[in-house]
């Protein structure tokens, strides 16, 4: 029992920390040889990196922030590089502001660069906070000739390049599709919700016991209904939210997503919804769509190809989701009759998911940080 508890606490610690990574928002506008930029960096992250709260009272005042402007600029720009046609474009600060995002206050660092001549290709290197936060992401919007292209920097993708003449509508579509795939793969709450619904797909509930399904098609069609329902539901709200038709508070959405994971996993331990899990997938998929939309909103939708980018991102989410299902279903079907699957995977896995999701739920509802690194 102690070993199970230790494992659950370890999983909760990892997932709670991993689910709430910091983000920064980088915007670049390229006009010939001139580059102008804006970089929104979370104050909570800067506090951890260089310290801003000089009197230690838990609040960062404008005076404390202003006193560290030079240090912030030096720290940030040392972790951002820009080159045009393999030649360095020196960065210089042009201003400091403060803005608020859904998760708190941000330093807004404005800067400019001169590449000497209009480059044909741009390479960007990004390493902000990667030395102490492997989950940090840098979300980039690059505007060139009225086209906006988006991508995400991670420790694994810290250098990325653009051939400016090839920034077409098709490239936009593929770029947003790639980010959709990436988001579902790092969206731990979305993955755990889906897995909670899929775990019983290779089993049947009869007389309070789980029994293995007799044939693969039965499991396949159960998974098909669940995945299709989830896809249709989150596509609806993703589109409505991304187009500005419906808007919900971020904290409410994130809390509801955590609650959906808890309830889906609990249903495996105390089954209430049996063969109609696709209904659960559709109902909560509507909430998950708002979560996807918040990421898409931060990436930005290009004015000239709004629908194309929206479709690309949504298809990317589906492609990433199908990859997860394809990796899950064959081994689950093969192991479905074993003690390992029914007790360790279904029962033990569902307990672990409930534990993880409860930590998320408490953190989001009460704006807490229960587990720290």
C-alpha positions as YAML, in Angstrom:
chain: A
units: angstrom
residues:
- id: 1
  name: UNK
  ca: [0.00, 0.00, 0.00]
- id: 2
  name: UNK
  ca: [2.83, 2.36, 0.85]
- id: 3
  name: UNK
  ca: [4.44, 1.68, -2.49]
- id: 4
  name: UNK
  ca: [1.19, 2.53, -4.28]
- id: 5
  name: UNK
  ca: [0.85, 5.73, -2.28]
- id: 6
  name: UNK
  ca: [4.44, 6.75, -3.01]
- id: 7
  name: UNK
  ca: [3.91, 6.09, -6.72]
- id: 8
  name: UNK
  ca: [0.70, 8.11, -6.78]
- id: 9
  name: UNK
  ca: [2.35, 11.05, -5.02]
- id: 10
  name: UNK
  ca: [5.25, 10.92, -7.45]
- id: 11
  name: UNK
  ca: [2.88, 10.92, -10.41]
- id: 12
  name: UNK
  ca: [0.88, 13.78, -8.93]
- id: 13
  name: UNK
  ca: [4.03, 15.78, -8.29]
- id: 14
  name: UNK
  ca: [5.25, 15.32, -11.84]
- id: 15
  name: UNK
  ca: [1.96, 16.00, -13.52]
- id: 16
  name: UNK
  ca: [0.97, 18.97, -11.39]
- id: 17
  name: UNK
  ca: [4.26, 20.62, -12.12]
- id: 18
  name: UNK
  ca: [4.26, 19.59, -15.75]
- id: 19
  name: UNK
  ca: [0.75, 20.72, -16.49]
- id: 20
  name: UNK
  ca: [1.23, 24.37, -15.57]
- id: 21
  name: UNK
  ca: [4.33, 25.39, -17.48]
- id: 22
  name: UNK
  ca: [5.17, 29.02, -17.98]
- id: 23
  name: UNK
  ca: [4.76, 30.65, -21.37]
- id: 24
  name: UNK
  ca: [6.18, 33.78, -22.91]
- id: 25
  name: UNK
  ca: [4.75, 35.51, -25.96]
- id: 26
  name: UNK
  ca: [7.11, 36.77, -28.65]
- id: 27
  name: UNK
  ca: [5.98, 38.90, -31.57]
- id: 28
  name: UNK
  ca: [8.24, 39.84, -34.48]
- id: 29
  name: UNK
  ca: [7.45, 42.11, -37.42]
- id: 30
  name: UNK
  ca: [9.90, 41.99, -40.32]
- id: 31
  name: UNK
  ca: [9.96, 44.99, -42.67]
- id: 32
  name: UNK
  ca: [12.90, 44.83, -45.02]
- id: 33
  name: UNK
  ca: [16.09, 44.95, -42.95]
- id: 34
  name: UNK
  ca: [14.24, 46.22, -39.87]
- id: 35
  name: UNK
  ca: [12.76, 43.98, -37.21]
- id: 36
  name: UNK
  ca: [10.52, 45.21, -34.40]
- id: 37
  name: UNK
  ca: [9.53, 42.98, -31.53]
- id: 38
  name: UNK
  ca: [7.50, 42.63, -28.37]
- id: 39
  name: UNK
  ca: [8.21, 40.02, -25.71]
- id: 40
  name: UNK
  ca: [5.71, 39.35, -22.89]
- id: 41
  name: UNK
  ca: [7.45, 37.55, -20.02]
- id: 42
  name: UNK
  ca: [5.69, 36.45, -16.83]
- id: 43
  name: UNK
  ca: [6.74, 38.32, -13.69]
- id: 44
  name: UNK
  ca: [6.48, 35.11, -11.66]
- id: 45
  name: UNK
  ca: [9.09, 33.53, -13.96]
- id: 46
  name: UNK
  ca: [11.39, 36.55, -13.81]
- id: 47
  name: UNK
  ca: [11.08, 36.51, -10.03]
- id: 48
  name: UNK
  ca: [12.29, 32.92, -10.01]
- id: 49
  name: UNK
  ca: [15.10, 33.65, -12.46]
- id: 50
  name: UNK
  ca: [16.59, 36.94, -11.23]
- id: 51
  name: UNK
  ca: [14.46, 38.09, -8.27]
- id: 52
  name: UNK
  ca: [12.22, 41.15, -8.46]
- id: 53
  name: UNK
  ca: [10.59, 41.33, -5.02]
- id: 54
  name: UNK
  ca: [13.39, 43.21, -3.27]
- id: 55
  name: UNK
  ca: [11.62, 43.68, 0.07]
- id: 56
  name: UNK
  ca: [10.26, 40.13, 0.16]
- id: 57
  name: UNK
  ca: [6.65, 41.10, 0.85]
- id: 58
  name: UNK
  ca: [5.24, 38.82, -1.85]
- id: 59
  name: UNK
  ca: [4.20, 41.68, -4.16]
- id: 60
  name: UNK
  ca: [6.13, 43.07, -7.11]
- id: 61
  name: UNK
  ca: [5.54, 46.81, -7.37]
- id: 62
  name: UNK
  ca: [6.10, 49.02, -10.38]
- id: 63
  name: UNK
  ca: [9.03, 50.62, -8.56]
- id: 64
  name: UNK
  ca: [10.68, 47.25, -7.96]
- id: 65
  name: UNK
  ca: [10.11, 46.28, -11.57]
- id: 66
  name: UNK
  ca: [11.39, 49.58, -12.96]
- id: 67
  name: UNK
  ca: [14.55, 49.30, -10.89]
- id: 68
  name: UNK
  ca: [15.33, 45.98, -12.58]
- id: 69
  name: UNK
  ca: [14.53, 46.97, -16.18]
- id: 70
  name: UNK
  ca: [18.17, 46.86, -17.23]
- id: 71
  name: UNK
  ca: [18.69, 43.47, -15.58]
- id: 72
  name: UNK
  ca: [15.54, 42.08, -17.17]
- id: 73
  name: UNK
  ca: [16.59, 43.28, -20.62]
- id: 74
  name: UNK
  ca: [20.10, 41.87, -20.23]
- id: 75
  name: UNK
  ca: [18.79, 38.53, -18.96]
- id: 76
  name: UNK
  ca: [16.14, 38.14, -21.68]
- id: 77
  name: UNK
  ca: [18.10, 39.36, -24.70]
- id: 78
  name: UNK
  ca: [21.02, 37.09, -23.78]
- id: 79
  name: UNK
  ca: [18.58, 34.22, -24.38]
- id: 80
  name: UNK
  ca: [17.20, 35.39, -27.70]
- id: 81
  name: UNK
  ca: [19.14, 35.48, -30.96]
- id: 82
  name: UNK
  ca: [18.10, 36.65, -34.40]
- id: 83
  name: UNK
  ca: [20.04, 36.24, -37.62]
- id: 84
  name: UNK
  ca: [19.23, 37.07, -41.23]
- id: 85
  name: UNK
  ca: [20.94, 35.04, -43.94]
- id: 86
  name: UNK
  ca: [23.30, 33.66, -41.28]
- id: 87
  name: UNK
  ca: [24.35, 37.18, -40.19]
- id: 88
  name: UNK
  ca: [23.61, 38.36, -36.66]
- id: 89
  name: UNK
  ca: [20.91, 41.02, -36.21]
- id: 90
  name: UNK
  ca: [21.84, 42.84, -32.96]
- id: 91
  name: UNK
  ca: [18.91, 43.42, -30.59]
- id: 92
  name: UNK
  ca: [18.33, 46.66, -28.69]
- id: 93
  name: UNK
  ca: [15.64, 47.53, -26.15]
- id: 94
  name: UNK
  ca: [13.16, 50.26, -27.10]
- id: 95
  name: UNK
  ca: [10.75, 50.20, -24.17]
- id: 96
  name: UNK
  ca: [9.27, 48.54, -21.08]
- id: 97
  name: UNK
  ca: [5.62, 48.12, -20.15]
- id: 98
  name: UNK
  ca: [3.41, 45.88, -18.00]
- id: 99
  name: UNK
  ca: [0.45, 43.85, -19.23]
- id: 100
  name: UNK
  ca: [-1.86, 41.23, -17.75]
- id: 101
  name: UNK
  ca: [-2.65, 37.80, -19.19]
- id: 102
  name: UNK
  ca: [-5.10, 35.26, -17.82]
- id: 103
  name: UNK
  ca: [-2.42, 33.84, -15.52]
- id: 104
  name: UNK
  ca: [-0.98, 37.07, -14.10]
- id: 105
  name: UNK
  ca: [1.19, 40.12, -14.77]
- id: 106
  name: UNK
  ca: [3.80, 40.23, -17.52]
- id: 107
  name: UNK
  ca: [6.80, 42.39, -18.32]
- id: 108
  name: UNK
  ca: [6.41, 43.71, -21.88]
- id: 109
  name: UNK
  ca: [9.86, 44.13, -23.39]
- id: 110
  name: UNK
  ca: [9.91, 46.06, -26.67]
- id: 111
  name: UNK
  ca: [12.97, 45.78, -28.87]
- id: 112
  name: UNK
  ca: [14.26, 46.30, -32.40]
- id: 113
  name: UNK
  ca: [16.95, 44.86, -34.64]
- id: 114
  name: UNK
  ca: [18.73, 45.86, -37.85]
- id: 115
  name: UNK
  ca: [19.83, 43.05, -40.15]
- id: 116
  name: UNK
  ca: [21.72, 45.39, -42.47]
- id: 117
  name: UNK
  ca: [19.80, 44.30, -45.56]
- id: 118
  name: UNK
  ca: [16.49, 42.60, -46.20]
- id: 119
  name: UNK
  ca: [17.11, 38.91, -45.40]
- id: 120
  name: UNK
  ca: [15.78, 36.00, -47.43]
- id: 121
  name: UNK
  ca: [15.80, 33.73, -44.37]
- id: 122
  name: UNK
  ca: [15.49, 34.33, -40.63]
- id: 123
  name: UNK
  ca: [16.78, 32.06, -37.86]
- id: 124
  name: UNK
  ca: [15.62, 32.56, -34.27]
- id: 125
  name: UNK
  ca: [17.26, 31.04, -31.21]
- id: 126
  name: UNK
  ca: [15.33, 30.95, -27.92]
- id: 127
  name: UNK
  ca: [16.49, 29.64, -24.55]
- id: 128
  name: UNK
  ca: [14.58, 31.69, -21.95]
- id: 129
  name: UNK
  ca: [14.13, 29.79, -18.64]
- id: 130
  name: UNK
  ca: [15.07, 26.47, -20.22]
- id: 131
  name: UNK
  ca: [17.91, 26.07, -17.72]
- id: 132
  name: UNK
  ca: [15.47, 25.65, -14.80]
- id: 133
  name: UNK
  ca: [12.07, 24.97, -16.40]
- id: 134
  name: UNK
  ca: [12.00, 22.24, -19.02]
- id: 135
  name: UNK
  ca: [8.25, 22.80, -19.51]
- id: 136
  name: UNK
  ca: [8.57, 26.48, -20.46]
- id: 137
  name: UNK
  ca: [7.35, 27.40, -23.93]
- id: 138
  name: UNK
  ca: [7.95, 30.45, -26.08]
- id: 139
  name: UNK
  ca: [5.01, 31.21, -28.38]
- id: 140
  name: UNK
  ca: [6.08, 33.15, -31.45]
- id: 141
  name: UNK
  ca: [4.03, 35.21, -33.88]
- id: 142
  name: UNK
  ca: [6.08, 36.32, -36.88]
- id: 143
  name: UNK
  ca: [4.54, 38.84, -39.28]
- id: 144
  name: UNK
  ca: [5.97, 39.36, -42.74]
- id: 145
  name: UNK
  ca: [4.19, 41.10, -45.62]
- id: 146
  name: UNK
  ca: [0.87, 40.97, -43.70]
- id: 147
  name: UNK
  ca: [1.10, 37.21, -43.16]
- id: 148
  name: UNK
  ca: [1.33, 35.84, -39.62]
- id: 149
  name: UNK
  ca: [3.09, 32.58, -38.86]
- id: 150
  name: UNK
  ca: [3.18, 30.92, -35.46]
- id: 151
  name: UNK
  ca: [5.32, 28.33, -33.77]
- id: 152
  name: UNK
  ca: [6.39, 27.22, -30.30]
- id: 153
  name: UNK
  ca: [9.90, 27.12, -28.86]
- id: 154
  name: UNK
  ca: [10.71, 24.32, -26.43]
- id: 155
  name: UNK
  ca: [14.03, 22.93, -25.18]
- id: 156
  name: UNK
  ca: [13.80, 20.39, -28.01]
- id: 157
  name: UNK
  ca: [13.00, 23.11, -30.55]
- id: 158
  name: UNK
  ca: [15.12, 26.02, -29.39]
- id: 159
  name: UNK
  ca: [16.23, 27.12, -32.88]
- id: 160
  name: UNK
  ca: [13.85, 27.55, -35.77]
- id: 161
  name: UNK
  ca: [14.10, 29.09, -39.21]
- id: 162
  name: UNK
  ca: [11.84, 30.80, -41.72]
- id: 163
  name: UNK
  ca: [12.50, 31.21, -45.44]
- id: 164
  name: UNK
  ca: [10.56, 34.43, -45.83]
- id: 165
  name: UNK
  ca: [9.72, 33.98, -49.51]
- id: 166
  name: UNK
  ca: [8.09, 30.62, -48.73]
- id: 167
  name: UNK
  ca: [5.67, 31.92, -46.09]
- id: 168
  name: UNK
  ca: [2.56, 31.00, -48.05]
- id: 169
  name: UNK
  ca: [-0.99, 30.12, -47.01]
- id: 170
  name: UNK
  ca: [-0.03, 26.43, -47.26]
- id: 171
  name: UNK
  ca: [2.89, 27.02, -44.92]
- id: 172
  name: UNK
  ca: [0.52, 28.71, -42.49]
- id: 173
  name: UNK
  ca: [-1.82, 25.73, -42.66]
- id: 174
  name: UNK
  ca: [1.02, 23.27, -42.01]
- id: 175
  name: UNK
  ca: [2.46, 25.45, -39.24]
- id: 176
  name: UNK
  ca: [-0.83, 25.57, -37.34]
- id: 177
  name: UNK
  ca: [-1.34, 21.86, -37.95]
- id: 178
  name: UNK
  ca: [2.03, 21.12, -36.40]
- id: 179
  name: UNK
  ca: [1.21, 23.24, -33.38]
- id: 180
  name: UNK
  ca: [-2.10, 21.40, -32.99]
- id: 181
  name: UNK
  ca: [-0.26, 18.07, -32.87]
- id: 182
  name: UNK
  ca: [2.26, 19.46, -30.40]
- id: 183
  name: UNK
  ca: [-0.41, 20.90, -28.13]
- id: 184
  name: UNK
  ca: [-2.34, 17.65, -27.73]
- id: 185
  name: UNK
  ca: [0.90, 15.80, -27.00]
- id: 186
  name: UNK
  ca: [1.83, 18.19, -24.19]
- id: 187
  name: UNK
  ca: [-1.78, 18.67, -23.03]
- id: 188
  name: UNK
  ca: [-1.60, 16.21, -20.16]
- id: 189
  name: UNK
  ca: [-5.14, 16.89, -18.97]
- id: 190
  name: UNK
  ca: [-6.60, 16.25, -22.43]
- id: 191
  name: UNK
  ca: [-4.60, 13.03, -22.75]
- id: 192
  name: UNK
  ca: [-5.63, 11.74, -19.32]
- id: 193
  name: UNK
  ca: [-9.29, 12.52, -19.99]
- id: 194
  name: UNK
  ca: [-9.16, 10.57, -23.25]
- id: 195
  name: UNK
  ca: [-7.26, 7.67, -21.69]
- id: 196
  name: UNK
  ca: [-9.76, 7.49, -18.83]
- id: 197
  name: UNK
  ca: [-12.53, 6.91, -21.36]
- id: 198
  name: UNK
  ca: [-10.47, 4.47, -23.44]
- id: 199
  name: UNK
  ca: [-9.20, 2.22, -20.65]
- id: 200
  name: UNK
  ca: [-12.49, 0.22, -20.38]
- id: 201
  name: UNK
  ca: [-12.92, 0.03, -24.17]
- id: 202
  name: UNK
  ca: [-11.39, -3.46, -24.34]
- id: 203
  name: UNK
  ca: [-13.59, -4.71, -21.48]
- id: 204
  name: UNK
  ca: [-17.27, -5.36, -20.77]
- id: 205
  name: UNK
  ca: [-18.97, -4.68, -17.44]
- id: 206
  name: UNK
  ca: [-21.19, -7.59, -16.37]
- id: 207
  name: UNK
  ca: [-22.48, -8.33, -12.87]
- id: 208
  name: UNK
  ca: [-20.02, -5.87, -11.32]
- id: 209
  name: UNK
  ca: [-17.05, -7.51, -13.00]
- id: 210
  name: UNK
  ca: [-14.87, -6.47, -15.93]
- id: 211
  name: UNK
  ca: [-14.66, -9.12, -18.66]
- id: 212
  name: UNK
  ca: [-12.53, -8.96, -21.83]
- id: 213
  name: UNK
  ca: [-14.33, -8.22, -25.09]
- id: 214
  name: UNK
  ca: [-14.53, -11.23, -27.35]
- id: 215
  name: UNK
  ca: [-13.43, -9.58, -30.61]
- id: 216
  name: UNK
  ca: [-11.35, -6.58, -31.67]
- id: 217
  name: UNK
  ca: [-14.14, -4.90, -33.71]
- id: 218
  name: UNK
  ca: [-16.19, -4.41, -30.54]
- id: 219
  name: UNK
  ca: [-13.34, -2.53, -28.88]
- id: 220
  name: UNK
  ca: [-12.58, -0.61, -32.08]
- id: 221
  name: UNK
  ca: [-16.14, 0.70, -32.49]
- id: 222
  name: UNK
  ca: [-16.32, 1.68, -28.84]
- id: 223
  name: UNK
  ca: [-13.11, 3.69, -29.27]
- id: 224
  name: UNK
  ca: [-14.40, 5.11, -32.56]
- id: 225
  name: UNK
  ca: [-17.56, 6.45, -30.91]
- id: 226
  name: UNK
  ca: [-15.63, 7.97, -28.02]
- id: 227
  name: UNK
  ca: [-13.00, 9.65, -30.20]
- id: 228
  name: UNK
  ca: [-15.55, 10.89, -32.75]
- id: 229
  name: UNK
  ca: [-17.77, 12.37, -30.04]
- id: 230
  name: UNK
  ca: [-14.81, 14.09, -28.36]
- id: 231
  name: UNK
  ca: [-13.59, 15.41, -31.71]
- id: 232
  name: UNK
  ca: [-16.95, 16.81, -32.81]
- id: 233
  name: UNK
  ca: [-17.57, 18.44, -29.43]
- id: 234
  name: UNK
  ca: [-14.23, 20.18, -28.99]
- id: 235
  name: UNK
  ca: [-14.19, 21.22, -32.65]
- id: 236
  name: UNK
  ca: [-17.46, 23.08, -32.10]
- id: 237
  name: UNK
  ca: [-16.33, 25.08, -29.08]
- id: 238
  name: UNK
  ca: [-12.77, 25.52, -30.39]
- id: 239
  name: UNK
  ca: [-14.16, 27.18, -33.51]
- id: 240
  name: UNK
  ca: [-16.72, 29.31, -31.65]
- id: 241
  name: UNK
  ca: [-14.20, 30.50, -29.08]
- id: 242
  name: UNK
  ca: [-11.40, 31.11, -31.57]
- id: 243
  name: UNK
  ca: [-13.74, 33.22, -33.72]
- id: 244
  name: UNK
  ca: [-14.84, 35.23, -30.69]
- id: 245
  name: UNK
  ca: [-18.46, 34.02, -30.68]
- id: 246
  name: UNK
  ca: [-18.22, 32.59, -27.13]
- id: 247
  name: UNK
  ca: [-15.75, 33.46, -24.39]
- id: 248
  name: UNK
  ca: [-15.37, 31.87, -20.95]
- id: 249
  name: UNK
  ca: [-12.95, 32.76, -18.13]
- id: 250
  name: UNK
  ca: [-9.73, 30.78, -18.39]
- id: 251
  name: UNK
  ca: [-9.78, 29.75, -14.74]
- id: 252
  name: UNK
  ca: [-13.32, 28.36, -15.07]
- id: 253
  name: UNK
  ca: [-12.40, 26.39, -18.19]
- id: 254
  name: UNK
  ca: [-9.21, 24.94, -16.71]
- id: 255
  name: UNK
  ca: [-11.03, 23.96, -13.51]
- id: 256
  name: UNK
  ca: [-13.81, 22.28, -15.47]
- id: 257
  name: UNK
  ca: [-11.27, 20.36, -17.55]
- id: 258
  name: UNK
  ca: [-9.60, 19.06, -14.38]
- id: 259
  name: UNK
  ca: [-13.02, 18.06, -13.01]
- id: 260
  name: UNK
  ca: [-13.78, 16.19, -16.24]
- id: 261
  name: UNK
  ca: [-10.61, 14.12, -15.80]
- id: 262
  name: UNK
  ca: [-11.54, 13.29, -12.20]
- id: 263
  name: UNK
  ca: [-15.07, 12.20, -13.13]
- id: 264
  name: UNK
  ca: [-13.98, 10.17, -16.17]
- id: 265
  name: UNK
  ca: [-11.42, 8.23, -14.12]
- id: 266
  name: UNK
  ca: [-13.80, 7.76, -11.18]
- id: 267
  name: UNK
  ca: [-16.29, 6.18, -13.58]
- id: 268
  name: UNK
  ca: [-13.77, 3.39, -14.12]
- id: 269
  name: UNK
  ca: [-13.60, 2.72, -10.38]
- id: 270
  name: UNK
  ca: [-17.32, 3.15, -9.63]
- id: 271
  name: UNK
  ca: [-19.03, 2.68, -13.00]
- id: 272
  name: UNK
  ca: [-22.09, 4.85, -13.50]
- id: 273
  name: UNK
  ca: [-21.89, 5.41, -17.25]
- id: 274
  name: UNK
  ca: [-21.26, 2.12, -18.97]
- id: 275
  name: UNK
  ca: [-21.50, 1.72, -22.71]
- id: 276
  name: UNK
  ca: [-22.46, 5.36, -23.22]
- id: 277
  name: UNK
  ca: [-19.05, 6.83, -22.50]
- id: 278
  name: UNK
  ca: [-19.26, 8.57, -25.86]
- id: 279
  name: UNK
  ca: [-21.91, 10.83, -24.29]
- id: 280
  name: UNK
  ca: [-19.43, 11.78, -21.57]
- id: 281
  name: UNK
  ca: [-16.79, 12.36, -24.26]
- id: 282
  name: UNK
  ca: [-19.12, 14.74, -26.11]
- id: 283
  name: UNK
  ca: [-20.32, 16.63, -23.02]
- id: 284
  name: UNK
  ca: [-16.87, 17.28, -21.61]
- id: 285
  name: UNK
  ca: [-15.36, 17.64, -25.06]
- id: 286
  name: UNK
  ca: [-17.26, 20.91, -25.32]
- id: 287
  name: UNK
  ca: [-15.28, 22.19, -22.31]
- id: 288
  name: UNK
  ca: [-11.96, 20.88, -23.62]
- id: 289
  name: UNK
  ca: [-12.56, 22.83, -26.84]
- id: 290
  name: UNK
  ca: [-12.33, 26.08, -24.89]
- id: 291
  name: UNK
  ca: [-8.98, 24.88, -23.54]
- id: 292
  name: UNK
  ca: [-7.66, 24.29, -27.05]
- id: 293
  name: UNK
  ca: [-8.99, 27.70, -28.09]
- id: 294
  name: UNK
  ca: [-7.00, 29.48, -25.36]
- id: 295
  name: UNK
  ca: [-3.77, 28.12, -26.84]
- id: 296
  name: UNK
  ca: [-4.82, 29.05, -30.35]
- id: 297
  name: UNK
  ca: [-5.69, 32.56, -29.17]
- id: 298
  name: UNK
  ca: [-2.19, 32.99, -27.75]
- id: 299
  name: UNK
  ca: [-0.67, 31.76, -31.01]
- id: 300
  name: UNK
  ca: [-2.83, 34.24, -32.88]
- id: 301
  name: UNK
  ca: [-5.04, 33.71, -35.90]
- id: 302
  name: UNK
  ca: [-3.77, 35.30, -39.13]
- id: 303
  name: UNK
  ca: [-6.16, 37.86, -40.55]
- id: 304
  name: UNK
  ca: [-5.64, 36.76, -44.15]
- id: 305
  name: UNK
  ca: [-6.09, 33.02, -43.54]
- id: 306
  name: UNK
  ca: [-8.18, 32.75, -40.40]
- id: 307
  name: UNK
  ca: [-10.28, 29.75, -41.42]
- id: 308
  name: UNK
  ca: [-7.27, 27.95, -42.92]
- id: 309
  name: UNK
  ca: [-5.27, 28.34, -39.72]
- id: 310
  name: UNK
  ca: [-8.23, 27.26, -37.58]
- id: 311
  name: UNK
  ca: [-8.78, 24.13, -39.68]
- id: 312
  name: UNK
  ca: [-5.06, 23.36, -39.68]
- id: 313
  name: UNK
  ca: [-4.80, 23.61, -35.89]
- id: 314
  name: UNK
  ca: [-7.92, 21.48, -35.39]
- id: 315
  name: UNK
  ca: [-6.70, 18.80, -37.79]
- id: 316
  name: UNK
  ca: [-3.35, 18.82, -36.02]
- id: 317
  name: UNK
  ca: [-5.10, 18.20, -32.70]
- id: 318
  name: UNK
  ca: [-6.97, 15.28, -34.28]
- id: 319
  name: UNK
  ca: [-3.82, 13.81, -35.82]
- id: 320
  name: UNK
  ca: [-2.05, 13.93, -32.46]
- id: 321
  name: UNK
  ca: [-5.08, 12.41, -30.78]
- id: 322
  name: UNK
  ca: [-5.28, 9.55, -33.29]
- id: 323
  name: UNK
  ca: [-1.59, 8.82, -32.79]
- id: 324
  name: UNK
  ca: [-2.25, 8.39, -29.07]
- id: 325
  name: UNK
  ca: [-5.22, 6.10, -29.73]
- id: 326
  name: UNK
  ca: [-3.22, 4.05, -32.24]
- id: 327
  name: UNK
  ca: [-0.46, 3.55, -29.67]
- id: 328
  name: UNK
  ca: [-2.94, 2.61, -26.93]
- id: 329
  name: UNK
  ca: [-5.48, 0.26, -28.52]
- id: 330
  name: UNK
  ca: [-3.41, -2.70, -29.87]
- id: 331
  name: UNK
  ca: [-1.49, -3.41, -26.62]
- id: 332
  name: UNK
  ca: [-4.62, -2.79, -24.54]
- id: 333
  name: UNK
  ca: [-6.56, -5.35, -26.61]
- id: 334
  name: UNK
  ca: [-3.71, -7.86, -26.37]
- id: 335
  name: UNK
  ca: [-3.50, -7.52, -22.56]
- id: 336
  name: UNK
  ca: [-7.24, -7.12, -21.88]
- id: 337
  name: UNK
  ca: [-7.73, -10.53, -20.23]
- id: 338
  name: UNK
  ca: [-4.67, -10.30, -17.99]
- id: 339
  name: UNK
  ca: [-4.56, -9.45, -14.29]
- id: 340
  name: UNK
  ca: [-2.01, -6.75, -15.16]
- id: 341
  name: UNK
  ca: [-4.42, -4.85, -17.41]
- id: 342
  name: UNK
  ca: [-7.54, -5.20, -15.29]
- id: 343
  name: UNK
  ca: [-5.92, -4.46, -11.93]
- id: 344
  name: UNK
  ca: [-2.72, -2.49, -12.59]
- id: 345
  name: UNK
  ca: [-3.67, -0.58, -15.75]
- id: 346
  name: UNK
  ca: [-7.42, -0.01, -15.39]
- id: 347
  name: UNK
  ca: [-7.75, 0.11, -11.59]
- id: 348
  name: UNK
  ca: [-4.31, 1.39, -10.64]
- id: 349
  name: UNK
  ca: [-4.13, 3.75, -13.61]
- id: 350
  name: UNK
  ca: [-7.54, 5.24, -12.83]
- id: 351
  name: UNK
  ca: [-6.55, 5.84, -9.20]
- id: 352
  name: UNK
  ca: [-3.39, 7.58, -10.37]
- id: 353
  name: UNK
  ca: [-5.37, 9.74, -12.81]
- id: 354
  name: UNK
  ca: [-7.88, 10.71, -10.11]
- id: 355
  name: UNK
  ca: [-5.02, 11.71, -7.79]
- id: 356
  name: UNK
  ca: [-3.29, 13.79, -10.44]
- id: 357
  name: UNK
  ca: [-6.47, 15.49, -11.59]
- id: 358
  name: UNK
  ca: [-7.57, 16.29, -8.04]
- id: 359
  name: UNK
  ca: [-4.33, 18.19, -7.52]
- id: 360
  name: UNK
  ca: [-5.00, 20.14, -10.73]
- id: 361
  name: UNK
  ca: [-8.59, 20.82, -9.67]
- id: 362
  name: UNK
  ca: [-7.67, 22.16, -6.24]
- id: 363
  name: UNK
  ca: [-4.89, 24.29, -7.68]
- id: 364
  name: UNK
  ca: [-7.13, 25.82, -10.33]
- id: 365
  name: UNK
  ca: [-10.23, 26.36, -8.23]
- id: 366
  name: UNK
  ca: [-8.41, 27.94, -5.29]
- id: 367
  name: UNK
  ca: [-5.48, 29.42, -7.26]
- id: 368
  name: UNK
  ca: [-2.96, 27.41, -5.25]
- id: 369
  name: UNK
  ca: [0.38, 25.76, -5.88]
- id: 370
  name: UNK
  ca: [0.11, 22.54, -3.88]
- id: 371
  name: UNK
  ca: [3.23, 20.85, -5.19]
- id: 372
  name: UNK
  ca: [6.43, 22.62, -6.11]
- id: 373
  name: UNK
  ca: [9.55, 21.38, -7.79]
...
